[in-house]
Amino acid sequence: MLKAVIIDDVAQARDNLKTDISSYCDEVEIIGEADGVVSGAKLIKETKPQLVFLDIQMQDGSGFDLLEILPDLDFKVIFTTASDEYAIKAFKFSATDYLLKPVDPDELMAAVEKAHDQTTDKASIDLLKDKMSSKKEFKRLALHTLDKIHIVEITDIVRCESSVNYTTFFFTDGKKLLVTKTLKEYDTMLSDKGFYRVHQSHLINVNLVKEFVKTDGGYLVMKDGSNVPVSTRKKAVVMDMIAEM
C-alpha cells in the first residue's frame, strides 16, 4: 500500500483526485491533503508519505518551491497540471511523471503503476524546473533506464531502435541506453528536433546520416557506422531529405 498526500490549492481538484484514486487505485491510501506550498511542506514532514500528488501552480508558490523546502526527495512525485502545451512538452522531455487536469483514470493508474517502480530523481526535477521557467528551446532529454535517469544532449543521439515497449538509444560516443518508453513517444518528442522515423522500429538523427545505400532493400549508414533499414513507403521521403542536405 502506497501512503500518499494530495497538494493542490483548488478544493474541487483535490476532491476529484481523491475520488478517482479511491475508485481506481486500491494500492494507494490518501493520508492527508494540503492547499499550498507551506501547508504542503508541513504535511509531508508530519506524515512522511511515499507518494505526493503535487500541483504545479498554487496561490503561495509552485510545486518546485515546495520541493526546494524539502531537498531530500525520499518520496515519489506525480505532478498535476492544467492544459498547457509548453508545460506538457517540458514534462515529456524531463521524464518526470504528471497528470493532466481533469485527470484521466487510465493515466492515473499508469502513473501510480510507474511510481511503484521508479524513484523521483532530483536531476530530472531540476531539468523540468529549468524548462518550465526559461521557455528556451529543448536541448536536453531525460531518459529513464531501469536503474537511473540519464540527462543527455539531443544532438548526441545518433538513432533510436524499438524493442517492444522499450527503446534503445545509440549515442555518438558509442554508448547505448535501454529506456522504458516506446519509440512512438520519442518519435512525437523528437520529430521537430531533426529526427525522422524511417522504419517502424527505427528513428534517426537526420543530421548524423552519412549515406543512403540503394541496394539490399535500401538502408542508411549513420556516422557511427551503423546501418538502419528504410521502409519501402519511406524511401522516397528519405531520398528527398538527403538530396536537400
Coordinates of C-alpha atoms in Angstrom, one line a residue:
M1 CA 0.0 0.0 0.0
L2 CA 1.4 3.4 -1.0
K3 CA 0.7 6.1 1.5
A4 CA 0.0 9.4 -0.4
V5 CA -0.9 13.0 0.1
I6 CA -2.5 15.5 -2.3
I7 CA -1.3 19.1 -2.5
D8 CA -3.4 21.4 -4.6
D9 CA -4.9 24.9 -3.9
V10 CA -8.2 24.0 -5.5
A11 CA -10.5 22.0 -3.2
Q12 CA -12.6 20.6 -6.1
A13 CA -9.4 19.3 -7.8
R14 CA -8.4 17.6 -4.5
D15 CA -11.8 16.0 -4.1
N16 CA -11.9 14.8 -7.7
L17 CA -8.5 13.3 -7.4
K18 CA -9.4 11.6 -4.1
T19 CA -12.5 10.1 -5.7
D20 CA -10.6 8.8 -8.7
I21 CA -7.8 7.3 -6.5
S22 CA -10.5 5.6 -4.3
S23 CA -12.2 4.2 -7.4
Y24 CA -9.2 3.1 -9.5
C25 CA -6.1 2.7 -7.3
D26 CA -6.7 0.3 -4.4
E27 CA -3.0 0.2 -3.7
V28 CA -3.0 4.0 -2.7
E29 CA -4.1 5.3 0.7
I30 CA -4.6 9.1 1.0
I31 CA -3.3 10.1 4.4
G32 CA -3.6 13.8 4.1
E33 CA -4.1 16.9 1.8
A34 CA -3.0 20.5 1.7
D35 CA -3.8 23.6 -0.2
G36 CA -0.4 25.3 -0.7
V37 CA 3.4 25.3 -0.6
V38 CA 3.8 26.0 3.1
S39 CA 0.9 23.8 4.3
G40 CA 2.1 21.1 1.9
A41 CA 5.7 21.0 3.2
K42 CA 4.4 20.8 6.7
L43 CA 2.1 17.9 5.8
I44 CA 4.9 16.0 4.2
K45 CA 7.1 16.5 7.2
E46 CA 4.4 15.3 9.5
T47 CA 3.0 12.3 7.6
K48 CA 6.1 11.2 5.7
P49 CA 4.2 9.9 2.6
Q50 CA 5.6 7.6 0.0
L51 CA 3.9 9.4 -2.9
V52 CA 2.9 13.1 -3.4
F53 CA 0.4 14.3 -5.9
L54 CA 1.7 17.8 -6.4
D55 CA 0.1 20.8 -8.2
I56 CA 2.5 22.9 -10.2
Q57 CA 0.9 26.4 -9.7
M58 CA -0.6 27.4 -6.3
Q59 CA -1.6 30.6 -4.6
D60 CA 1.5 30.8 -2.4
G61 CA 4.1 29.5 -4.9
S62 CA 4.8 26.5 -7.1
G63 CA 5.4 22.8 -6.6
F64 CA 9.0 23.4 -7.2
D65 CA 9.1 25.8 -4.3
L66 CA 7.8 23.1 -2.1
L67 CA 10.5 20.7 -3.2
E68 CA 13.1 23.3 -2.5
I69 CA 11.9 23.4 1.1
L70 CA 12.2 19.6 1.2
P71 CA 15.6 18.9 -0.5
D72 CA 15.7 15.2 0.4
L73 CA 13.3 13.6 -2.0
D74 CA 12.6 10.4 0.0
F75 CA 9.1 10.3 -1.6
K76 CA 7.8 9.9 -5.2
V77 CA 6.2 12.8 -7.0
I78 CA 3.4 12.9 -9.6
F79 CA 2.7 16.4 -10.7
T80 CA -0.7 17.6 -11.7
T81 CA -1.1 20.4 -14.2
A82 CA -3.7 22.3 -16.3
S83 CA -3.7 22.0 -20.1
D84 CA -0.6 23.9 -21.2
E85 CA 1.1 22.7 -24.4
Y86 CA 4.5 24.0 -23.4
A87 CA 4.2 22.5 -19.9
I88 CA 3.3 19.1 -21.2
K89 CA 6.2 19.1 -23.6
A90 CA 8.5 20.1 -20.7
F91 CA 7.3 17.1 -18.7
K92 CA 7.9 14.7 -21.6
F93 CA 11.5 15.9 -22.1
S94 CA 12.2 15.8 -18.4
A95 CA 10.8 12.2 -17.9
T96 CA 9.0 13.4 -14.8
D97 CA 5.6 11.9 -14.3
Y98 CA 2.5 14.1 -14.5
L99 CA -1.3 14.1 -14.7
L100 CA -3.2 16.5 -16.9
K101 CA -6.3 18.0 -15.3
P102 CA -9.0 16.8 -15.5
V103 CA -7.4 13.5 -14.6
D104 CA -8.0 10.6 -16.9
P105 CA -8.4 7.3 -14.9
D106 CA -6.2 5.3 -17.3
E107 CA -3.4 7.8 -17.0
L108 CA -3.8 7.9 -13.2
M109 CA -3.5 4.1 -13.0
A110 CA -0.5 4.2 -15.3
A111 CA 1.2 6.9 -13.3
V112 CA 0.7 5.1 -10.0
E113 CA 2.0 1.8 -11.5
K114 CA 5.2 3.6 -12.6
A115 CA 5.5 5.1 -9.2
H116 CA 5.9 1.6 -7.8
D117 CA 9.0 1.0 -10.0
Q118 CA 10.6 4.4 -10.3
T119 CA 12.2 6.8 -7.8
T120 CA 11.9 10.6 -8.1
D121 CA 15.3 11.9 -9.3
K122 CA 16.5 15.5 -8.4
A123 CA 18.3 15.9 -11.7
S124 CA 15.1 15.2 -13.6
I125 CA 13.1 17.6 -11.4
D126 CA 15.8 20.3 -11.9
L127 CA 15.7 19.8 -15.6
L128 CA 11.9 20.2 -15.6
K129 CA 12.1 23.3 -13.5
D130 CA 14.6 24.8 -15.8
K131 CA 12.5 24.1 -18.9
M132 CA 9.3 25.4 -17.2
S133 CA 10.9 28.7 -16.1
S134 CA 13.2 29.5 -19.1
K135 CA 10.9 28.8 -22.1
K136 CA 14.0 28.0 -24.0
E137 CA 14.4 25.5 -26.8
F138 CA 14.6 22.0 -25.5
K139 CA 18.2 20.8 -26.0
R140 CA 18.4 18.0 -23.4
L141 CA 16.4 14.9 -22.7
A142 CA 15.9 12.9 -19.5
L143 CA 15.9 9.1 -20.1
H144 CA 14.6 6.5 -17.6
T145 CA 16.5 3.3 -17.6
L146 CA 15.8 0.5 -15.1
D147 CA 18.3 1.8 -12.5
K148 CA 18.6 5.6 -13.0
I149 CA 17.7 8.7 -15.0
H150 CA 20.2 9.9 -17.6
I151 CA 20.2 13.6 -18.8
V152 CA 21.5 13.6 -22.4
E153 CA 22.2 16.2 -25.1
I154 CA 19.7 15.7 -28.0
T155 CA 22.5 16.3 -30.6
D156 CA 24.5 13.4 -29.2
I157 CA 21.7 10.9 -30.1
V158 CA 22.5 9.0 -33.4
R159 CA 19.4 6.9 -33.5
C160 CA 16.7 5.1 -31.5
E161 CA 15.6 1.5 -32.0
S162 CA 12.3 -0.1 -30.9
S163 CA 12.2 -3.2 -28.7
V164 CA 8.5 -3.9 -27.9
N165 CA 7.8 -1.5 -25.0
Y166 CA 11.4 -0.3 -24.7
T167 CA 13.6 1.9 -26.8
T168 CA 17.4 1.6 -27.2
F169 CA 19.2 4.9 -27.7
F170 CA 22.6 4.9 -29.6
F171 CA 25.0 7.9 -29.0
T172 CA 27.9 9.5 -30.9
D173 CA 30.4 8.2 -28.2
G174 CA 29.4 4.6 -28.8
K175 CA 27.3 4.2 -25.7
K176 CA 23.7 2.9 -25.7
L177 CA 20.8 3.0 -23.2
L178 CA 17.7 0.8 -22.9
V179 CA 14.9 3.1 -22.0
T180 CA 11.5 2.2 -20.5
K181 CA 9.3 4.0 -23.1
T182 CA 8.1 3.2 -26.6
L183 CA 9.7 4.5 -29.8
K184 CA 6.3 6.2 -30.6
E185 CA 6.7 8.5 -27.6
Y186 CA 10.2 9.6 -28.7
D187 CA 9.1 10.0 -32.3
T188 CA 6.5 12.5 -31.1
M189 CA 9.0 14.3 -28.9
L190 CA 11.9 14.5 -31.4
S191 CA 10.1 14.9 -34.7
D192 CA 10.8 18.7 -34.7
K193 CA 14.4 18.2 -33.5
G194 CA 15.8 16.8 -36.7
F195 CA 14.7 13.2 -36.2
Y196 CA 12.8 11.1 -38.6
R197 CA 11.2 7.7 -38.3
V198 CA 12.5 5.8 -41.3
H199 CA 11.1 2.5 -40.3
Q200 CA 8.6 1.1 -37.8
S201 CA 11.5 0.2 -35.5
H202 CA 13.9 3.0 -36.2
L203 CA 14.1 6.7 -35.5
I204 CA 17.3 8.5 -36.8
N205 CA 19.0 11.8 -36.3
V206 CA 18.9 13.3 -39.8
N207 CA 22.0 15.4 -39.1
L208 CA 24.1 12.3 -38.5
V209 CA 23.3 10.4 -41.7
K210 CA 26.4 9.5 -43.7
E211 CA 24.9 7.9 -46.8
F212 CA 21.9 6.1 -48.3
V213 CA 22.6 2.7 -49.9
K214 CA 20.0 1.9 -52.6
T215 CA 20.9 -1.9 -52.8
D216 CA 19.8 -4.7 -50.4
G217 CA 16.3 -3.1 -50.0
G218 CA 17.7 0.3 -49.1
Y219 CA 19.4 1.4 -45.9
L220 CA 21.1 4.3 -44.2
V221 CA 24.6 4.4 -43.0
M222 CA 24.9 6.6 -39.9
K223 CA 28.1 8.5 -38.9
D224 CA 28.7 6.0 -36.1
G225 CA 28.9 3.2 -38.8
S226 CA 25.6 1.6 -38.0
N227 CA 23.2 0.5 -40.8
V228 CA 19.5 1.4 -40.5
P229 CA 16.8 -0.1 -42.7
V230 CA 14.4 2.2 -44.5
S231 CA 10.8 1.0 -45.1
T232 CA 9.5 0.9 -48.7
R233 CA 7.0 3.7 -48.1
K234 CA 9.6 6.0 -46.6
K235 CA 12.3 5.6 -49.3
A236 CA 11.1 8.5 -51.4
V237 CA 11.0 10.8 -48.4
V238 CA 14.4 9.8 -47.2
M239 CA 16.0 10.2 -50.6
D240 CA 14.5 13.7 -51.0
M241 CA 15.6 14.5 -47.4
I242 CA 19.2 13.5 -48.2
A243 CA 19.2 15.4 -51.5
E244 CA 18.4 18.6 -49.6
M245 CA 21.2 18.1 -47.1

